Amino acid sequence: MKILKTLLTTAGLLFCTNTFAIDAPDRTECIAPAKPGGGFDLTCKLVQVSLLDTKTIDSPMRVTFMPGGVGAVAYNAIVAQRPADPGTIVAFSGGSLLNLAQGKFGRYNVNDVRWLASVGTDYGMIAVRKDSQYKTLKDLIDTFQKDPTSIVFGAGASIGGQDWMKTALLAKQADVDPRKMRYVAFEGGGEAITALLGKHIQVFSGDISETLPYLTSDKLHVLAVYADKRLGGVLANIPTAKEQGYNIVWPVIRGFYMGPKVSDEQYQWWVDTFNKLQQTDEFKKQRELRGLFEFNMTGKELDDYVQKQVAQYHEMAKSFGLAK
């Protein structure tokens, strides 16, 4: 009888192990909802490299670019066409949440995906070419106040999007009606920076991490970063908008979501993986290289944060007449 109990217990443990132990997906993919070179690309590459460096997966994660609607096309594709894909994660940012708050993702809302993990926070900024006449944020604001139509702003977001919102807040600081500013929307930060360097626009509104490759090549000049205080490392010399007398602070969360029908076990594999990954030296190094700052959330904690942010963004959008 004792031997029988032992055999049954062992069999039960084996059954539990086989039932709940989930292996890594056979194929992993990260969807960046824009063209190469912007913040979504950066977010995917961060995890792609970290997963391989830590030997979490055996073969490199595929990065797929799916531009359209600043995240809307990817959101709709994952919900409608690939809702149960266990190996696919999709990059999102604070801009994605702002678009959700305004109903820009069509018939789908914030509850239609599984919010997975954050990988860091970025900050908004305003930049010009290195040879620009604008040397400080005050230079830009002074010209903007005198003639709002004399400056062409560009960003990787449509009107009402995150980068537009940051530009609109700048307009408010200059006592300019945001509807009077000249604004060109691009599909991603990389495309907007290319336009800036090609002299098609004069000012780029984006995120500080997007500018890193260009800062080291001495092509861009960041007039201000929208953080509470100066950032460290190679960004230490960039002044904040606040210290220049303009009250604009805009943190930008970066992270991932998954399809709504991914199983709890498969979803939990990713949650556990990110919990471990966020603590590794390899991940921290890659995060720092991309100009991101620590902001670790996974699973329900992230879902709660996203729900709160979307509600706050909705109220902000209403103040600009962009939502009901």
PDB file of C-alpha atoms in Angstrom:
ATOM      1  CA  MET A   1       0.000   0.000   0.000  1.00  0.00           C
ATOM      2  CA  LYS A   2       2.844   2.354   0.882  1.00  0.00           C
ATOM      3  CA  ILE A   3       4.583   1.579  -2.426  1.00  0.00           C
ATOM      4  CA  LEU A   4       1.312   2.194  -4.291  1.00  0.00           C
ATOM      5  CA  LYS A   5       0.916   5.625  -2.610  1.00  0.00           C
ATOM      6  CA  THR A   6       4.483   6.513  -3.546  1.00  0.00           C
ATOM      7  CA  LEU A   7       3.884   5.504  -7.164  1.00  0.00           C
ATOM      8  CA  LEU A   8       0.657   7.507  -7.284  1.00  0.00           C
ATOM      9  CA  THR A   9       2.359  10.557  -5.772  1.00  0.00           C
ATOM     10  CA  THR A  10       5.221  10.322  -8.254  1.00  0.00           C
ATOM     11  CA  ALA A  11       2.795   9.924 -11.145  1.00  0.00           C
ATOM     12  CA  GLY A  12       0.854  12.931  -9.891  1.00  0.00           C
ATOM     13  CA  LEU A  13       3.989  15.054  -9.740  1.00  0.00           C
ATOM     14  CA  LEU A  14       4.970  13.995 -13.244  1.00  0.00           C
ATOM     15  CA  PHE A  15       1.486  14.838 -14.476  1.00  0.00           C
ATOM     16  CA  CYS A  16       1.667  18.290 -12.874  1.00  0.00           C
ATOM     17  CA  THR A  17       5.099  18.906 -14.314  1.00  0.00           C
ATOM     18  CA  ASN A  18       3.991  17.903 -17.796  1.00  0.00           C
ATOM     19  CA  THR A  19       0.854  19.959 -17.454  1.00  0.00           C
ATOM     20  CA  PHE A  20       2.339  23.201 -16.186  1.00  0.00           C
ATOM     21  CA  ALA A  21       5.931  23.272 -17.449  1.00  0.00           C
ATOM     22  CA  ILE A  22       5.813  25.299 -20.639  1.00  0.00           C
ATOM     23  CA  ASP A  23       8.816  25.381 -22.929  1.00  0.00           C
ATOM     24  CA  ALA A  24       9.907  28.434 -24.860  1.00  0.00           C
ATOM     25  CA  PRO A  25       7.934  28.947 -28.091  1.00  0.00           C
ATOM     26  CA  ASP A  26       9.412  27.209 -31.136  1.00  0.00           C
ATOM     27  CA  ARG A  27       9.446  30.509 -33.014  1.00  0.00           C
ATOM     28  CA  THR A  28       9.624  33.976 -31.501  1.00  0.00           C
ATOM     29  CA  GLU A  29       8.757  37.225 -33.222  1.00  0.00           C
ATOM     30  CA  CYS A  30       8.564  40.863 -32.200  1.00  0.00           C
ATOM     31  CA  ILE A  31       6.318  43.152 -34.222  1.00  0.00           C
ATOM     32  CA  ALA A  32       7.446  46.779 -34.432  1.00  0.00           C
ATOM     33  CA  PRO A  33       4.350  48.792 -35.505  1.00  0.00           C
ATOM     34  CA  ALA A  34       6.304  51.286 -37.665  1.00  0.00           C
ATOM     35  CA  LYS A  35       9.087  51.491 -40.204  1.00  0.00           C
ATOM     36  CA  PRO A  36      12.694  50.714 -39.126  1.00  0.00           C
ATOM     37  CA  GLY A  37      14.649  53.242 -37.115  1.00  0.00           C
ATOM     38  CA  GLY A  38      12.145  54.505 -34.565  1.00  0.00           C
ATOM     39  CA  GLY A  39      11.188  53.716 -30.980  1.00  0.00           C
ATOM     40  CA  PHE A  40       9.285  50.514 -31.746  1.00  0.00           C
ATOM     41  CA  ASP A  41      12.300  49.172 -33.639  1.00  0.00           C
ATOM     42  CA  LEU A  42      14.472  50.062 -30.651  1.00  0.00           C
ATOM     43  CA  THR A  43      12.098  48.278 -28.256  1.00  0.00           C
ATOM     44  CA  CYS A  44      12.094  45.058 -30.278  1.00  0.00           C
ATOM     45  CA  LYS A  45      15.876  45.065 -30.778  1.00  0.00           C
ATOM     46  CA  LEU A  46      16.433  45.501 -27.040  1.00  0.00           C
ATOM     47  CA  VAL A  47      14.591  42.266 -26.281  1.00  0.00           C
ATOM     48  CA  GLN A  48      15.871  40.451 -29.358  1.00  0.00           C
ATOM     49  CA  VAL A  49      19.489  40.937 -28.258  1.00  0.00           C
ATOM     50  CA  SER A  50      18.828  40.359 -24.541  1.00  0.00           C
ATOM     51  CA  LEU A  51      17.008  37.060 -25.063  1.00  0.00           C
ATOM     52  CA  LEU A  52      19.897  35.731 -27.129  1.00  0.00           C
ATOM     53  CA  ASP A  53      22.632  37.085 -24.835  1.00  0.00           C
ATOM     54  CA  THR A  54      21.021  35.394 -21.828  1.00  0.00           C
ATOM     55  CA  LYS A  55      20.489  32.161 -23.828  1.00  0.00           C
ATOM     56  CA  THR A  56      16.766  32.307 -23.039  1.00  0.00           C
ATOM     57  CA  ILE A  57      16.035  31.222 -26.602  1.00  0.00           C
ATOM     58  CA  ASP A  58      18.165  29.145 -28.975  1.00  0.00           C
ATOM     59  CA  SER A  59      17.615  31.054 -32.222  1.00  0.00           C
ATOM     60  CA  PRO A  60      17.299  34.816 -32.798  1.00  0.00           C
ATOM     61  CA  MET A  61      13.921  36.446 -32.406  1.00  0.00           C
ATOM     62  CA  ARG A  62      12.548  37.717 -35.694  1.00  0.00           C
ATOM     63  CA  VAL A  63      11.709  41.433 -35.872  1.00  0.00           C
ATOM     64  CA  THR A  64       8.850  42.309 -38.237  1.00  0.00           C
ATOM     65  CA  PHE A  65       7.864  45.844 -39.203  1.00  0.00           C
ATOM     66  CA  MET A  66       4.152  46.527 -39.511  1.00  0.00           C
ATOM     67  CA  PRO A  67       3.602  50.265 -40.050  1.00  0.00           C
ATOM     68  CA  GLY A  68       0.185  51.841 -40.267  1.00  0.00           C
ATOM     69  CA  GLY A  69      -1.884  54.129 -38.076  1.00  0.00           C
ATOM     70  CA  VAL A  70       1.001  54.487 -35.600  1.00  0.00           C
ATOM     71  CA  GLY A  71       0.244  51.085 -34.106  1.00  0.00           C
ATOM     72  CA  ALA A  72      -3.348  50.574 -35.252  1.00  0.00           C
ATOM     73  CA  VAL A  73      -2.544  48.113 -38.048  1.00  0.00           C
ATOM     74  CA  ALA A  74      -0.461  45.899 -35.764  1.00  0.00           C
ATOM     75  CA  TYR A  75      -3.047  46.052 -32.965  1.00  0.00           C
ATOM     76  CA  ASN A  76      -5.844  44.995 -35.301  1.00  0.00           C
ATOM     77  CA  ALA A  77      -3.713  42.266 -36.884  1.00  0.00           C
ATOM     78  CA  ILE A  78      -2.759  40.639 -33.592  1.00  0.00           C
ATOM     79  CA  VAL A  79      -6.336  40.722 -32.248  1.00  0.00           C
ATOM     80  CA  ALA A  80      -8.161  39.653 -35.403  1.00  0.00           C
ATOM     81  CA  GLN A  81      -5.654  37.457 -37.233  1.00  0.00           C
ATOM     82  CA  ARG A  82      -3.165  36.092 -34.700  1.00  0.00           C
ATOM     83  CA  PRO A  83      -4.909  36.197 -31.310  1.00  0.00           C
ATOM     84  CA  ALA A  84      -3.478  32.907 -30.009  1.00  0.00           C
ATOM     85  CA  ASP A  85       0.110  33.088 -31.331  1.00  0.00           C
ATOM     86  CA  PRO A  86       2.300  32.137 -28.322  1.00  0.00           C
ATOM     87  CA  GLY A  87       5.578  33.307 -29.829  1.00  0.00           C
ATOM     88  CA  THR A  88       4.613  36.802 -30.975  1.00  0.00           C
ATOM     89  CA  ILE A  89       4.919  39.943 -28.886  1.00  0.00           C
ATOM     90  CA  VAL A  90       4.101  43.456 -30.103  1.00  0.00           C
ATOM     91  CA  ALA A  91       5.902  46.631 -29.054  1.00  0.00           C
ATOM     92  CA  PHE A  92       3.899  49.509 -27.624  1.00  0.00           C
ATOM     93  CA  SER A  93       4.660  52.907 -26.150  1.00  0.00           C
ATOM     94  CA  GLY A  94       2.865  55.668 -24.325  1.00  0.00           C
ATOM     95  CA  GLY A  95       1.847  56.872 -27.783  1.00  0.00           C
ATOM     96  CA  SER A  96       0.002  53.614 -28.375  1.00  0.00           C
ATOM     97  CA  LEU A  97      -1.938  54.150 -25.157  1.00  0.00           C
ATOM     98  CA  LEU A  98      -2.768  57.721 -26.144  1.00  0.00           C
ATOM     99  CA  ASN A  99      -4.160  56.504 -29.473  1.00  0.00           C
ATOM    100  CA  LEU A 100      -6.211  53.863 -27.678  1.00  0.00           C
ATOM    101  CA  ALA A 101      -7.583  56.565 -25.388  1.00  0.00           C
ATOM    102  CA  GLN A 102      -8.851  58.422 -28.461  1.00  0.00           C
ATOM    103  CA  GLY A 103     -10.395  55.357 -30.102  1.00  0.00           C
ATOM    104  CA  LYS A 104      -7.860  55.397 -32.966  1.00  0.00           C
ATOM    105  CA  PHE A 105      -7.449  51.616 -33.037  1.00  0.00           C
ATOM    106  CA  GLY A 106     -10.839  51.050 -34.620  1.00  0.00           C
ATOM    107  CA  ARG A 107     -13.298  48.747 -32.900  1.00  0.00           C
ATOM    108  CA  TYR A 108     -10.704  47.399 -30.450  1.00  0.00           C
ATOM    109  CA  ASN A 109      -9.954  48.917 -27.066  1.00  0.00           C
ATOM    110  CA  VAL A 110      -7.475  48.591 -24.209  1.00  0.00           C
ATOM    111  CA  ASN A 111      -9.055  45.320 -23.000  1.00  0.00           C
ATOM    112  CA  ASP A 112      -8.610  43.452 -26.274  1.00  0.00           C
ATOM    113  CA  VAL A 113      -4.975  42.330 -25.802  1.00  0.00           C
ATOM    114  CA  ARG A 114      -2.871  40.855 -23.007  1.00  0.00           C
ATOM    115  CA  TRP A 115      -0.493  43.483 -21.645  1.00  0.00           C
ATOM    116  CA  LEU A 116       2.765  41.682 -21.006  1.00  0.00           C
ATOM    117  CA  ALA A 117       5.780  43.649 -19.803  1.00  0.00           C
ATOM    118  CA  SER A 118       7.499  47.017 -19.795  1.00  0.00           C
ATOM    119  CA  VAL A 119      11.188  47.279 -20.644  1.00  0.00           C
ATOM    120  CA  GLY A 120      11.928  50.844 -19.633  1.00  0.00           C
ATOM    121  CA  THR A 121      10.886  54.438 -19.898  1.00  0.00           C
ATOM    122  CA  ASP A 122      11.943  57.039 -22.384  1.00  0.00           C
ATOM    123  CA  TYR A 123      11.339  60.791 -22.362  1.00  0.00           C
ATOM    124  CA  GLY A 124       9.993  63.185 -24.912  1.00  0.00           C
ATOM    125  CA  MET A 125      12.267  65.833 -26.394  1.00  0.00           C
ATOM    126  CA  ILE A 126      12.486  68.508 -29.054  1.00  0.00           C
ATOM    127  CA  ALA A 127      15.396  68.566 -31.518  1.00  0.00           C
ATOM    128  CA  VAL A 128      16.762  70.476 -34.490  1.00  0.00           C
ATOM    129  CA  ARG A 129      19.652  69.959 -36.899  1.00  0.00           C
ATOM    130  CA  LYS A 130      23.098  70.766 -35.583  1.00  0.00           C
ATOM    131  CA  ASP A 131      23.352  73.744 -37.966  1.00  0.00           C
ATOM    132  CA  SER A 132      19.945  75.157 -36.966  1.00  0.00           C
ATOM    133  CA  GLN A 133      19.528  78.803 -36.037  1.00  0.00           C
ATOM    134  CA  TYR A 134      17.781  77.648 -32.858  1.00  0.00           C
ATOM    135  CA  LYS A 135      20.388  77.068 -30.166  1.00  0.00           C
ATOM    136  CA  THR A 136      18.067  76.993 -27.135  1.00  0.00           C
ATOM    137  CA  LEU A 137      14.424  76.203 -26.459  1.00  0.00           C
ATOM    138  CA  LYS A 138      13.864  79.914 -25.847  1.00  0.00           C
ATOM    139  CA  ASP A 139      15.148  80.709 -29.352  1.00  0.00           C
ATOM    140  CA  LEU A 140      12.548  78.362 -30.791  1.00  0.00           C
ATOM    141  CA  ILE A 141       9.722  79.592 -28.567  1.00  0.00           C
ATOM    142  CA  ASP A 142      10.457  83.259 -29.355  1.00  0.00           C
ATOM    143  CA  THR A 143      10.234  82.651 -33.116  1.00  0.00           C
ATOM    144  CA  PHE A 144       7.183  80.439 -32.654  1.00  0.00           C
ATOM    145  CA  GLN A 145       5.393  83.209 -30.718  1.00  0.00           C
ATOM    146  CA  LYS A 146       6.141  85.839 -33.348  1.00  0.00           C
ATOM    147  CA  ASP A 147       5.091  83.729 -36.325  1.00  0.00           C
ATOM    148  CA  PRO A 148       3.639  80.250 -35.639  1.00  0.00           C
ATOM    149  CA  THR A 149       3.582  79.407 -39.354  1.00  0.00           C
ATOM    150  CA  SER A 150       7.299  80.061 -39.860  1.00  0.00           C
ATOM    151  CA  ILE A 151       8.344  76.749 -38.273  1.00  0.00           C
ATOM    152  CA  VAL A 152       7.556  73.300 -39.648  1.00  0.00           C
ATOM    153  CA  PHE A 153       7.393  70.616 -36.962  1.00  0.00           C
ATOM    154  CA  GLY A 154       7.555  66.918 -37.797  1.00  0.00           C
ATOM    155  CA  ALA A 155       7.025  63.765 -35.777  1.00  0.00           C
ATOM    156  CA  GLY A 156       6.135  60.112 -35.998  1.00  0.00           C
ATOM    157  CA  ALA A 157       2.494  60.581 -35.069  1.00  0.00           C
ATOM    158  CA  SER A 158      -0.685  61.937 -36.580  1.00  0.00           C
ATOM    159  CA  ILE A 159      -2.634  64.830 -35.102  1.00  0.00           C
ATOM    160  CA  GLY A 160      -3.685  63.807 -31.604  1.00  0.00           C
ATOM    161  CA  GLY A 161      -0.828  61.323 -31.311  1.00  0.00           C
ATOM    162  CA  GLN A 162       1.822  61.391 -28.620  1.00  0.00           C
ATOM    163  CA  ASP A 163       4.418  63.428 -30.518  1.00  0.00           C
ATOM    164  CA  TRP A 164       1.740  65.841 -31.721  1.00  0.00           C
ATOM    165  CA  MET A 165       0.523  66.183 -28.131  1.00  0.00           C
ATOM    166  CA  LYS A 166       4.037  67.068 -26.978  1.00  0.00           C
ATOM    167  CA  THR A 167       4.223  69.693 -29.729  1.00  0.00           C
ATOM    168  CA  ALA A 168       0.805  71.023 -28.743  1.00  0.00           C
ATOM    169  CA  LEU A 169       1.963  71.380 -25.136  1.00  0.00           C
ATOM    170  CA  LEU A 170       4.952  73.350 -26.446  1.00  0.00           C
ATOM    171  CA  ALA A 171       2.562  75.573 -28.395  1.00  0.00           C
ATOM    172  CA  LYS A 172       0.583  76.199 -25.226  1.00  0.00           C
ATOM    173  CA  GLN A 173       3.781  77.252 -23.453  1.00  0.00           C
ATOM    174  CA  ALA A 174       4.284  79.765 -26.269  1.00  0.00           C
ATOM    175  CA  ASP A 175       0.653  80.959 -26.030  1.00  0.00           C
ATOM    176  CA  VAL A 176       0.043  79.686 -29.553  1.00  0.00           C
ATOM    177  CA  ASP A 177      -3.121  77.891 -30.650  1.00  0.00           C
ATOM    178  CA  PRO A 178      -1.962  74.328 -31.538  1.00  0.00           C
ATOM    179  CA  ARG A 179      -4.255  74.445 -34.582  1.00  0.00           C
ATOM    180  CA  LYS A 180      -2.088  77.216 -36.050  1.00  0.00           C
ATOM    181  CA  MET A 181       1.189  75.298 -36.016  1.00  0.00           C
ATOM    182  CA  ARG A 182       2.541  73.634 -39.131  1.00  0.00           C
ATOM    183  CA  TYR A 183       2.860  69.936 -38.390  1.00  0.00           C
ATOM    184  CA  VAL A 184       3.887  67.047 -40.642  1.00  0.00           C
ATOM    185  CA  ALA A 185       3.037  63.496 -39.553  1.00  0.00           C
ATOM    186  CA  PHE A 186       5.389  60.635 -40.427  1.00  0.00           C
ATOM    187  CA  GLU A 187       5.089  56.892 -39.913  1.00  0.00           C
ATOM    188  CA  GLY A 188       7.604  56.545 -37.091  1.00  0.00           C
ATOM    189  CA  GLY A 189      10.426  58.564 -35.552  1.00  0.00           C
ATOM    190  CA  GLY A 190      13.066  57.226 -37.939  1.00  0.00           C
ATOM    191  CA  GLU A 191      11.246  58.668 -40.946  1.00  0.00           C
ATOM    192  CA  ALA A 192      10.781  62.018 -39.187  1.00  0.00           C
ATOM    193  CA  ILE A 193      14.497  62.265 -38.348  1.00  0.00           C
ATOM    194  CA  THR A 194      15.370  61.517 -41.980  1.00  0.00           C
ATOM    195  CA  ALA A 195      13.085  64.389 -43.012  1.00  0.00           C
ATOM    196  CA  LEU A 196      14.769  66.695 -40.499  1.00  0.00           C
ATOM    197  CA  LEU A 197      18.262  65.855 -41.716  1.00  0.00           C
ATOM    198  CA  GLY A 198      17.042  66.307 -45.304  1.00  0.00           C
ATOM    199  CA  LYS A 199      15.767  69.799 -44.388  1.00  0.00           C
ATOM    200  CA  HIS A 200      12.138  68.955 -45.183  1.00  0.00           C
ATOM    201  CA  ILE A 201      11.147  69.992 -41.644  1.00  0.00           C
ATOM    202  CA  GLN A 202      12.863  72.282 -39.144  1.00  0.00           C
ATOM    203  CA  VAL A 203      12.009  70.733 -35.789  1.00  0.00           C
ATOM    204  CA  PHE A 204      11.593  67.126 -34.702  1.00  0.00           C
ATOM    205  CA  SER A 205       9.325  66.198 -31.807  1.00  0.00           C
ATOM    206  CA  GLY A 206      10.064  62.701 -30.543  1.00  0.00           C
ATOM    207  CA  ASP A 207      11.709  60.662 -27.821  1.00  0.00           C
ATOM    208  CA  ILE A 208      15.252  61.004 -26.546  1.00  0.00           C
ATOM    209  CA  SER A 209      16.207  57.382 -27.277  1.00  0.00           C
ATOM    210  CA  GLU A 210      15.440  57.886 -30.967  1.00  0.00           C
ATOM    211  CA  THR A 211      18.130  60.558 -31.210  1.00  0.00           C
ATOM    212  CA  LEU A 212      21.041  58.627 -29.655  1.00  0.00           C
ATOM    213  CA  PRO A 213      22.649  57.375 -32.893  1.00  0.00           C
ATOM    214  CA  TYR A 214      22.532  60.898 -34.300  1.00  0.00           C
ATOM    215  CA  LEU A 215      23.863  62.643 -31.207  1.00  0.00           C
ATOM    216  CA  THR A 216      27.081  60.649 -31.352  1.00  0.00           C
ATOM    217  CA  SER A 217      27.438  61.469 -35.058  1.00  0.00           C
ATOM    218  CA  ASP A 218      26.948  65.180 -34.299  1.00  0.00           C
ATOM    219  CA  LYS A 219      23.959  65.597 -36.607  1.00  0.00           C
ATOM    220  CA  LEU A 220      21.228  66.631 -34.163  1.00  0.00           C
ATOM    221  CA  HIS A 221      20.939  69.192 -31.417  1.00  0.00           C
ATOM    222  CA  VAL A 222      18.405  68.451 -28.684  1.00  0.00           C
ATOM    223  CA  LEU A 223      16.971  71.698 -27.344  1.00  0.00           C
ATOM    224  CA  ALA A 224      15.258  70.094 -24.346  1.00  0.00           C
ATOM    225  CA  VAL A 225      14.319  66.782 -22.800  1.00  0.00           C
ATOM    226  CA  TYR A 226      10.903  66.472 -21.152  1.00  0.00           C
ATOM    227  CA  ALA A 227      12.072  64.928 -17.879  1.00  0.00           C
ATOM    228  CA  ASP A 228      11.781  66.110 -14.277  1.00  0.00           C
ATOM    229  CA  LYS A 229      15.546  66.416 -14.025  1.00  0.00           C
ATOM    230  CA  ARG A 230      18.575  65.964 -16.256  1.00  0.00           C
ATOM    231  CA  LEU A 231      19.324  62.462 -17.424  1.00  0.00           C
ATOM    232  CA  GLY A 232      22.666  60.766 -16.913  1.00  0.00           C
ATOM    233  CA  GLY A 233      25.478  59.451 -19.055  1.00  0.00           C
ATOM    234  CA  VAL A 234      25.817  60.804 -22.584  1.00  0.00           C
ATOM    235  CA  LEU A 235      22.572  62.761 -22.073  1.00  0.00           C
ATOM    236  CA  ALA A 236      23.784  64.710 -19.035  1.00  0.00           C
ATOM    237  CA  ASN A 237      24.476  67.883 -21.038  1.00  0.00           C
ATOM    238  CA  ILE A 238      20.939  68.112 -22.433  1.00  0.00           C
ATOM    239  CA  PRO A 239      18.852  70.625 -20.445  1.00  0.00           C
ATOM    240  CA  THR A 240      15.291  69.897 -19.412  1.00  0.00           C
ATOM    241  CA  ALA A 241      12.409  72.056 -20.564  1.00  0.00           C
ATOM    242  CA  LYS A 242      11.611  72.760 -16.919  1.00  0.00           C
ATOM    243  CA  GLU A 243      15.017  74.240 -16.137  1.00  0.00           C
ATOM    244  CA  GLN A 244      14.557  76.554 -19.127  1.00  0.00           C
ATOM    245  CA  GLY A 245      11.264  77.810 -17.733  1.00  0.00           C
ATOM    246  CA  TYR A 246       8.799  75.638 -19.669  1.00  0.00           C
ATOM    247  CA  ASN A 247       6.733  73.164 -17.662  1.00  0.00           C
ATOM    248  CA  ILE A 248       6.665  70.125 -19.955  1.00  0.00           C
ATOM    249  CA  VAL A 249       7.317  66.640 -18.564  1.00  0.00           C
ATOM    250  CA  TRP A 250       6.527  63.615 -20.726  1.00  0.00           C
ATOM    251  CA  PRO A 251       7.758  60.130 -19.755  1.00  0.00           C
ATOM    252  CA  VAL A 252       7.282  57.427 -22.397  1.00  0.00           C
ATOM    253  CA  ILE A 253       6.775  53.835 -21.293  1.00  0.00           C
ATOM    254  CA  ARG A 254       7.979  51.135 -23.683  1.00  0.00           C
ATOM    255  CA  GLY A 255       6.850  47.531 -23.536  1.00  0.00           C
ATOM    256  CA  PHE A 256       4.942  44.654 -25.107  1.00  0.00           C
ATOM    257  CA  TYR A 257       1.520  43.059 -25.415  1.00  0.00           C
ATOM    258  CA  MET A 258       0.279  39.724 -26.802  1.00  0.00           C
ATOM    259  CA  GLY A 259      -2.812  38.365 -28.515  1.00  0.00           C
ATOM    260  CA  PRO A 260      -5.990  38.013 -26.417  1.00  0.00           C
ATOM    261  CA  LYS A 261      -6.280  34.227 -26.839  1.00  0.00           C
ATOM    262  CA  VAL A 262      -2.747  33.267 -25.860  1.00  0.00           C
ATOM    263  CA  SER A 263      -3.164  30.629 -23.142  1.00  0.00           C
ATOM    264  CA  ASP A 264      -2.526  31.490 -19.491  1.00  0.00           C
ATOM    265  CA  GLU A 265       0.413  29.063 -19.425  1.00  0.00           C
ATOM    266  CA  GLN A 266       2.029  30.548 -22.529  1.00  0.00           C
ATOM    267  CA  TYR A 267       1.420  34.066 -21.290  1.00  0.00           C
ATOM    268  CA  GLN A 268       2.932  33.172 -17.914  1.00  0.00           C
ATOM    269  CA  TRP A 269       6.060  31.837 -19.636  1.00  0.00           C
ATOM    270  CA  TRP A 270       6.631  35.286 -21.087  1.00  0.00           C
ATOM    271  CA  VAL A 271       5.840  37.034 -17.784  1.00  0.00           C
ATOM    272  CA  ASP A 272       8.348  34.825 -15.942  1.00  0.00           C
ATOM    273  CA  THR A 273      10.886  35.338 -18.713  1.00  0.00           C
ATOM    274  CA  PHE A 274      10.631  39.117 -18.493  1.00  0.00           C
ATOM    275  CA  ASN A 275      10.779  39.058 -14.687  1.00  0.00           C
ATOM    276  CA  LYS A 276      14.094  37.216 -14.923  1.00  0.00           C
ATOM    277  CA  LEU A 277      15.378  39.154 -17.924  1.00  0.00           C
ATOM    278  CA  GLN A 278      14.854  42.562 -16.300  1.00  0.00           C
ATOM    279  CA  GLN A 279      17.290  41.608 -13.532  1.00  0.00           C
ATOM    280  CA  THR A 280      20.152  40.454 -15.763  1.00  0.00           C
ATOM    281  CA  ASP A 281      23.251  42.506 -16.508  1.00  0.00           C
ATOM    282  CA  GLU A 282      22.829  41.776 -20.208  1.00  0.00           C
ATOM    283  CA  PHE A 283      19.359  43.337 -20.295  1.00  0.00           C
ATOM    284  CA  LYS A 284      20.400  46.357 -18.219  1.00  0.00           C
ATOM    285  CA  LYS A 285      23.317  46.975 -20.559  1.00  0.00           C
ATOM    286  CA  GLN A 286      21.114  46.833 -23.658  1.00  0.00           C
ATOM    287  CA  ARG A 287      18.533  49.116 -22.028  1.00  0.00           C
ATOM    288  CA  GLU A 288      21.194  51.693 -21.215  1.00  0.00           C
ATOM    289  CA  LEU A 289      22.653  51.537 -24.728  1.00  0.00           C
ATOM    290  CA  ARG A 290      19.212  52.511 -26.063  1.00  0.00           C
ATOM    291  CA  GLY A 291      18.794  55.462 -23.737  1.00  0.00           C
ATOM    292  CA  LEU A 292      16.029  53.884 -21.673  1.00  0.00           C
ATOM    293  CA  PHE A 293      15.622  54.099 -17.925  1.00  0.00           C
ATOM    294  CA  GLU A 294      14.462  51.395 -15.531  1.00  0.00           C
ATOM    295  CA  PHE A 295      10.716  50.798 -15.429  1.00  0.00           C
ATOM    296  CA  ASN A 296       9.914  47.172 -14.665  1.00  0.00           C
ATOM    297  CA  MET A 297       6.341  45.931 -14.713  1.00  0.00           C
ATOM    298  CA  THR A 298       4.798  42.657 -15.863  1.00  0.00           C
ATOM    299  CA  GLY A 299       1.441  40.896 -15.905  1.00  0.00           C
ATOM    300  CA  LYS A 300      -1.370  42.350 -13.825  1.00  0.00           C
ATOM    301  CA  GLU A 301       0.735  45.215 -12.482  1.00  0.00           C
ATOM    302  CA  LEU A 302       1.351  46.426 -16.025  1.00  0.00           C
ATOM    303  CA  ASP A 303      -2.291  45.890 -16.987  1.00  0.00           C
ATOM    304  CA  ASP A 304      -3.398  48.084 -14.065  1.00  0.00           C
ATOM    305  CA  TYR A 305      -0.886  50.772 -15.072  1.00  0.00           C
ATOM    306  CA  VAL A 306      -2.045  50.721 -18.703  1.00  0.00           C
ATOM    307  CA  GLN A 307      -5.704  51.017 -17.720  1.00  0.00           C
ATOM    308  CA  LYS A 308      -4.910  54.046 -15.544  1.00  0.00           C
ATOM    309  CA  GLN A 309      -2.764  55.730 -18.214  1.00  0.00           C
ATOM    310  CA  VAL A 310      -5.396  55.282 -20.910  1.00  0.00           C
ATOM    311  CA  ALA A 311      -7.992  56.919 -18.654  1.00  0.00           C
ATOM    312  CA  GLN A 312      -5.645  59.870 -17.969  1.00  0.00           C
ATOM    313  CA  TYR A 313      -4.783  60.278 -21.648  1.00  0.00           C
ATOM    314  CA  HIS A 314      -8.480  60.288 -22.480  1.00  0.00           C
ATOM    315  CA  GLU A 315      -9.003  63.271 -20.198  1.00  0.00           C
ATOM    316  CA  MET A 316      -6.006  65.079 -21.745  1.00  0.00           C
ATOM    317  CA  ALA A 317      -7.299  64.405 -25.250  1.00  0.00           C
ATOM    318  CA  LYS A 318     -10.679  65.826 -24.244  1.00  0.00           C
ATOM    319  CA  SER A 319      -8.968  69.054 -23.155  1.00  0.00           C
ATOM    320  CA  PHE A 320      -7.629  69.462 -26.714  1.00  0.00           C
ATOM    321  CA  GLY A 321     -11.014  68.615 -28.229  1.00  0.00           C
ATOM    322  CA  LEU A 322      -9.750  65.288 -29.537  1.00  0.00           C
ATOM    323  CA  ALA A 323     -12.026  62.940 -27.598  1.00  0.00           C
ATOM    324  CA  LYS A 324     -15.532  62.924 -26.171  1.00  0.00           C
TER     325      LYS A 324
END
